[in-house]
Tab-separated table of C-alpha atoms in Angstrom:
chain	number	residue	atom	x	y	z
A	1	MET	CA	70.384	-64.505	-54.171
A	2	THR	CA	68.003	-61.879	-55.065
A	3	VAL	CA	66.587	-58.996	-52.611
A	4	ASP	CA	63.108	-58.302	-52.969
A	5	ALA	CA	62.020	-54.469	-53.152
A	6	PRO	CA	59.924	-53.212	-50.092
A	7	GLU	CA	56.454	-53.221	-51.219
A	8	THR	CA	55.348	-50.128	-49.387
A	9	THR	CA	57.210	-46.920	-48.190
A	10	PRO	CA	59.068	-47.149	-45.081
A	11	GLY	CA	56.574	-45.569	-42.403
A	12	ALA	CA	53.403	-45.890	-44.232
A	13	SER	CA	50.715	-47.407	-42.679
A	14	ALA	CA	48.734	-50.413	-44.120
A	15	GLU	CA	46.054	-48.183	-45.159
A	16	THR	CA	48.983	-46.229	-47.335
A	17	GLU	CA	48.302	-42.745	-45.855
A	18	PRO	CA	49.124	-40.171	-48.033
A	19	ARG	CA	52.732	-38.572	-47.829
A	20	ARG	CA	52.657	-35.619	-45.447
A	21	LYS	CA	54.520	-32.505	-45.812
A	22	ARG	CA	57.788	-31.657	-43.971
A	23	LEU	CA	59.439	-29.015	-42.504
A	24	ALA	CA	63.094	-28.854	-41.474
A	25	LEU	CA	64.313	-26.267	-39.428
A	26	VAL	CA	67.853	-25.397	-37.938
A	27	ALA	CA	67.778	-23.063	-34.692
A	28	SER	CA	71.316	-21.864	-34.401
A	29	LYS	CA	70.666	-18.858	-31.812
A	30	GLY	CA	70.073	-19.024	-28.058
A	31	THR	CA	68.481	-15.684	-27.268
A	32	LEU	CA	65.033	-15.066	-26.138
A	33	ASP	CA	63.736	-13.522	-29.072
A	34	GLN	CA	65.292	-16.031	-31.439
A	35	ALA	CA	63.975	-19.069	-29.732
A	36	TYR	CA	60.431	-18.343	-30.631
A	37	PRO	CA	60.339	-18.273	-34.391
A	38	PRO	CA	61.373	-22.037	-35.056
A	39	LEU	CA	58.830	-22.996	-32.145
A	40	ILE	CA	56.132	-20.837	-33.966
A	41	LEU	CA	56.789	-22.430	-37.335
A	42	ALA	CA	57.005	-25.958	-36.171
A	43	SER	CA	54.204	-25.945	-34.104
A	44	THR	CA	52.352	-24.267	-36.892
A	45	ALA	CA	53.540	-26.585	-39.199
A	46	ALA	CA	52.321	-29.402	-36.910
A	47	SER	CA	49.077	-28.176	-36.393
A	48	LEU	CA	48.509	-27.911	-40.386
A	49	GLY	CA	49.252	-31.788	-40.327
A	50	TRP	CA	52.836	-31.358	-41.485
A	51	GLU	CA	55.663	-33.510	-40.004
A	52	ALA	CA	58.238	-31.189	-38.457
A	53	GLY	CA	61.623	-31.495	-36.994
A	54	ILE	CA	64.155	-28.813	-35.723
A	55	TYR	CA	67.855	-29.240	-35.545
A	56	PHE	CA	69.336	-27.014	-32.307
A	57	THR	CA	72.899	-26.265	-33.127
A	58	PHE	CA	75.523	-23.907	-31.414
A	59	TYR	CA	73.586	-21.496	-28.825
A	60	GLY	CA	70.404	-22.899	-30.201
A	61	LEU	CA	71.270	-25.747	-28.465
A	62	ASP	CA	70.419	-23.772	-25.260
A	63	ILE	CA	66.630	-23.752	-26.057
A	64	LEU	CA	66.477	-27.621	-24.965
A	65	HIS	CA	68.948	-26.962	-21.966
A	66	GLN	CA	66.879	-27.723	-19.267
A	67	GLU	CA	68.435	-24.934	-17.060
A	68	ARG	CA	69.325	-22.595	-19.826
A	69	PHE	CA	66.159	-22.386	-21.619
A	70	ARG	CA	64.400	-20.660	-18.720
A	71	LYS	CA	67.082	-18.293	-18.796
A	72	LEU	CA	67.357	-16.975	-22.348
A	73	LYS	CA	68.418	-13.176	-22.757
A	74	VAL	CA	67.384	-10.599	-25.353
A	75	ALA	CA	70.591	-8.815	-26.447
A	76	SER	CA	70.878	-5.222	-25.548
A	77	LEU	CA	74.086	-4.669	-27.433
A	78	ALA	CA	74.364	-4.582	-30.936
A	79	ASN	CA	70.615	-5.241	-31.273
A	80	PRO	CA	69.133	-1.875	-32.815
A	81	SER	CA	65.658	-3.445	-32.970
A	82	GLY	CA	65.788	-4.636	-29.230
A	83	PRO	CA	63.145	-3.560	-26.813
A	84	VAL	CA	65.562	-1.177	-25.355
A	85	GLN	CA	66.645	1.157	-27.790
A	86	LEU	CA	70.533	1.955	-26.365
A	87	PRO	CA	73.461	3.384	-28.243
A	88	ASN	CA	76.001	0.335	-28.211
A	89	LEU	CA	77.938	2.032	-25.787
A	90	LEU	CA	75.127	2.073	-23.227
A	91	GLY	CA	73.914	-1.504	-24.329
A	92	ALA	CA	76.958	-2.972	-22.430
A	93	VAL	CA	76.121	-1.555	-19.027
A	94	PRO	CA	75.457	-3.687	-16.580
A	95	GLY	CA	71.532	-4.584	-16.209
A	96	ALA	CA	70.846	-3.312	-19.660
A	97	THR	CA	70.244	-7.284	-21.174
A	98	ALA	CA	68.403	-7.873	-17.958
A	99	ALA	CA	66.091	-4.932	-18.731
A	100	ALA	CA	65.559	-5.510	-22.499
A	101	THR	CA	64.833	-9.300	-21.331
A	102	LYS	CA	62.339	-8.099	-18.956
A	103	ILE	CA	60.830	-5.933	-21.333
A	104	MET	CA	60.661	-8.879	-23.975
A	105	LYS	CA	59.148	-11.020	-21.208
A	106	LYS	CA	56.311	-8.772	-20.395
A	107	TRP	CA	55.636	-8.061	-23.901
A	108	MET	CA	55.146	-11.989	-24.143
A	109	LYS	CA	53.211	-11.989	-21.325
A	110	ASP	CA	50.736	-9.381	-22.255
A	111	ALA	CA	50.068	-10.775	-25.889
A	112	ARG	CA	49.866	-14.205	-23.876
A	113	MET	CA	52.332	-15.809	-25.505
A	114	PRO	CA	53.707	-19.046	-23.841
A	115	GLU	CA	57.041	-18.876	-22.040
A	116	VAL	CA	59.799	-20.931	-23.924
A	117	PRO	CA	59.458	-23.929	-21.654
A	118	GLU	CA	56.025	-24.530	-21.890
A	119	PHE	CA	56.252	-23.878	-25.663
A	120	ILE	CA	58.554	-26.243	-25.998
A	121	GLU	CA	56.109	-28.774	-24.556
A	122	MET	CA	53.143	-27.715	-26.388
A	123	THR	CA	55.370	-28.569	-29.783
A	124	GLN	CA	56.799	-31.476	-28.459
A	125	SER	CA	53.308	-32.705	-27.845
A	126	LEU	CA	52.128	-32.111	-31.614
A	127	GLY	CA	54.854	-35.237	-32.645
A	128	VAL	CA	57.655	-32.546	-33.286
A	129	ARG	CA	61.000	-33.939	-33.613
A	130	PHE	CA	63.927	-32.333	-31.719
A	131	PHE	CA	67.525	-32.907	-33.018
A	132	ALA	CA	70.349	-32.035	-30.416
A	133	CYS	CA	73.358	-31.051	-32.460
A	134	SER	CA	76.014	-33.635	-31.288
A	135	THR	CA	79.132	-31.469	-32.202
A	136	THR	CA	77.812	-28.661	-30.100
A	137	MET	CA	77.190	-30.871	-26.975
A	138	GLY	CA	80.846	-31.810	-27.638
A	139	VAL	CA	82.146	-28.321	-28.124
A	140	MET	CA	79.956	-26.798	-25.620
A	141	GLY	CA	80.416	-29.845	-22.844
A	142	VAL	CA	76.758	-30.329	-22.494
A	143	GLU	CA	75.469	-34.024	-21.493
A	144	GLU	CA	72.492	-35.673	-22.877
A	145	ALA	CA	71.100	-35.484	-18.934
A	146	ASP	CA	71.254	-31.455	-19.596
A	147	LEU	CA	68.772	-31.427	-22.122
A	148	ILE	CA	65.014	-31.909	-22.338
A	149	GLY	CA	63.401	-35.409	-22.810
A	150	GLY	CA	62.515	-36.794	-26.184
A	151	CYS	CA	65.589	-35.110	-28.313
A	152	ASP	CA	67.166	-37.295	-30.715
A	153	ILE	CA	71.313	-36.574	-30.774
A	154	ALA	CA	72.203	-36.280	-34.115
A	155	GLY	CA	75.143	-34.714	-36.161
A	156	ALA	CA	74.884	-33.163	-39.331
A	157	ALA	CA	74.152	-36.332	-41.888
A	158	ALA	CA	71.164	-37.172	-39.635
A	159	PHE	CA	69.617	-33.985	-40.463
A	160	LEU	CA	70.294	-33.537	-43.807
A	161	ASP	CA	69.082	-37.212	-44.441
A	162	TYR	CA	65.570	-35.801	-42.592
A	163	ALA	CA	65.967	-32.657	-44.302
A	164	ALA	CA	66.465	-33.970	-47.861
A	165	ASP	CA	62.823	-34.997	-47.859
A	166	ALA	CA	61.713	-31.625	-46.426
A	167	ASP	CA	59.203	-29.231	-48.433
A	168	VAL	CA	60.402	-26.456	-46.333
A	169	GLN	CA	63.731	-25.815	-45.041
A	170	LEU	CA	64.472	-22.848	-43.006
A	171	PHE	CA	67.536	-21.283	-40.894
A	172	VAL	CA	66.979	-19.461	-37.921
B	1	MET	CA	34.445	-14.463	-49.029
B	2	THR	CA	31.478	-17.067	-48.913
B	3	GLN	CA	27.812	-15.316	-47.868
B	4	LEU	CA	26.239	-18.377	-46.355
B	5	ASP	CA	23.382	-18.190	-43.928
B	6	THR	CA	25.985	-19.409	-41.106
B	7	THR	CA	22.615	-19.906	-38.516
B	8	ASP	CA	22.020	-23.339	-40.751
B	9	ILE	CA	25.390	-24.426	-40.125
B	10	LYS	CA	25.225	-27.455	-37.700
B	11	VAL	CA	28.362	-26.492	-35.492
B	12	THR	CA	30.034	-29.303	-33.384
B	13	GLU	CA	32.445	-27.394	-31.494
B	14	THR	CA	33.088	-23.967	-30.964
B	15	LEU	CA	36.510	-22.421	-30.032
B	16	ASP	CA	37.205	-19.011	-28.936
B	17	CYS	CA	40.460	-17.711	-29.565
B	18	SER	CA	40.003	-14.124	-28.654
B	19	GLY	CA	43.016	-12.144	-27.698
B	20	LEU	CA	45.749	-15.049	-29.098
B	21	LEU	CA	47.907	-14.393	-31.570
B	22	CYS	CA	49.884	-16.741	-34.207
B	23	PRO	CA	50.348	-19.488	-33.788
B	24	LEU	CA	47.944	-20.100	-30.917
B	25	PRO	CA	44.521	-19.741	-32.659
B	26	VAL	CA	46.079	-22.397	-35.286
B	27	TYR	CA	47.429	-24.294	-32.487
B	28	GLN	CA	44.548	-24.898	-30.626
B	29	ALA	CA	42.155	-25.164	-34.092
B	30	GLY	CA	44.113	-27.709	-35.105
B	31	ILE	CA	44.134	-29.888	-31.851
B	32	ALA	CA	39.689	-28.886	-31.786
B	33	LEU	CA	39.737	-30.085	-35.534
B	34	GLY	CA	41.677	-33.195	-34.589
B	35	ARG	CA	39.062	-34.362	-32.024
B	36	LEU	CA	36.280	-33.744	-34.682
B	37	ALA	CA	35.150	-36.842	-36.597
B	38	PRO	CA	34.904	-36.194	-40.666
B	39	ASP	CA	32.321	-33.679	-41.941
B	40	GLU	CA	31.897	-32.141	-38.559
B	41	VAL	CA	32.214	-28.283	-38.052
B	42	LEU	CA	34.370	-26.509	-35.828
B	43	LYS	CA	33.380	-22.841	-35.190
B	44	LEU	CA	36.355	-20.398	-34.263
B	45	VAL	CA	36.503	-16.880	-33.269
B	46	THR	CA	39.672	-15.120	-33.360
B	47	THR	CA	40.749	-11.513	-33.174
B	48	ASP	CA	44.343	-11.624	-34.557
B	49	PRO	CA	44.423	-10.001	-37.754
B	50	GLY	CA	46.704	-12.694	-39.260
B	51	ALA	CA	43.776	-15.135	-39.099
B	52	LEU	CA	42.229	-14.063	-41.933
B	53	GLU	CA	44.952	-15.491	-44.173
B	54	ASP	CA	46.119	-17.886	-41.782
B	55	ILE	CA	42.785	-20.057	-40.931
B	56	PRO	CA	42.288	-20.501	-44.697
B	57	ALA	CA	45.545	-21.946	-45.192
B	58	MET	CA	45.196	-23.940	-42.211
B	59	ALA	CA	41.848	-25.406	-44.101
B	60	ARG	CA	43.976	-25.954	-47.013
B	61	GLN	CA	47.088	-27.395	-46.108
B	62	ARG	CA	44.851	-29.731	-43.478
B	63	GLY	CA	42.284	-31.057	-46.046
B	64	ASP	CA	39.724	-29.325	-44.353
B	65	THR	CA	36.745	-27.016	-45.823
B	66	LEU	CA	36.106	-23.170	-44.896
B	67	LEU	CA	32.500	-23.061	-45.199
B	68	ALA	CA	31.952	-19.165	-44.177
B	69	THR	CA	34.165	-16.397	-42.819
B	70	LYS	CA	32.395	-13.587	-41.299
B	71	GLN	CA	33.920	-10.197	-40.468
B	72	GLY	CA	33.181	-8.054	-37.419
B	73	GLU	CA	34.885	-5.151	-35.616
B	74	GLY	CA	38.143	-6.655	-35.007
B	75	VAL	CA	36.883	-10.172	-34.672
B	76	GLN	CA	36.412	-12.648	-37.300
B	77	THR	CA	34.554	-16.046	-37.220
B	78	PHE	CA	34.897	-19.134	-39.155
B	79	TRP	CA	33.236	-22.315	-39.961
B	80	LEU	CA	35.337	-25.261	-40.591
B	81	LYS	CA	34.322	-28.784	-41.864
B	82	THR	CA	36.755	-31.573	-41.391
B	83	GLY	CA	37.839	-32.994	-44.410
B	84	GLY	CA	37.021	-36.750	-44.658
B	85	GLY	CA	40.399	-38.157	-45.904
B	86	ARG	CA	41.632	-38.111	-42.554
């Protein structure tokens, strides 16, 4: 029995489209300020004509969580660069996180930057792939129904398989 | 920068991204360029200082041609011709 080698690369069209560059990101943090960089990079990559995918893992999975992605916060504690410059002792005071979050949201609004849910929609509309870490879902009790639509639930091997063919890989 | 008489460039579409920061000018320009046929021209206006590096990079990566760049007071104008290979 013989096995024929595939004549074309899987996914390539009949017109043999040139291979596109690929960006593979890991989004591991679930604060408001750290939700933006992976979305900015992935939406930019897609705008450049690249393929792009983001693997949302651990707290980063909150960025895909239908309830939580509207409530992401900026830490006032242990964040010396945050919008509220407070010593850690005061950063722990009730209301400090809310204040830092409010300031960051105002900065973003004044700069005409979309809020996270809108940014996610923009990014998805460009065809960026969202991988939801299955281990995080198991550990943190997140169900598929809790996440926004259009995510691929995947483990590390599936993401590495995607990232192995990427030209740029970054961990955020 | 290219010193071309930009008045001679036949513009198909104009996009004003004044007041928008990265990644929004590239995001909006990418959508606009995707709408155009090969060899059509997008005139793009930006105020983000980063656009001076970003827009040439975008053109390189997408395979489009940056025909001309004009720098004014806090404002940049780019003329981008879509690549034929798309």
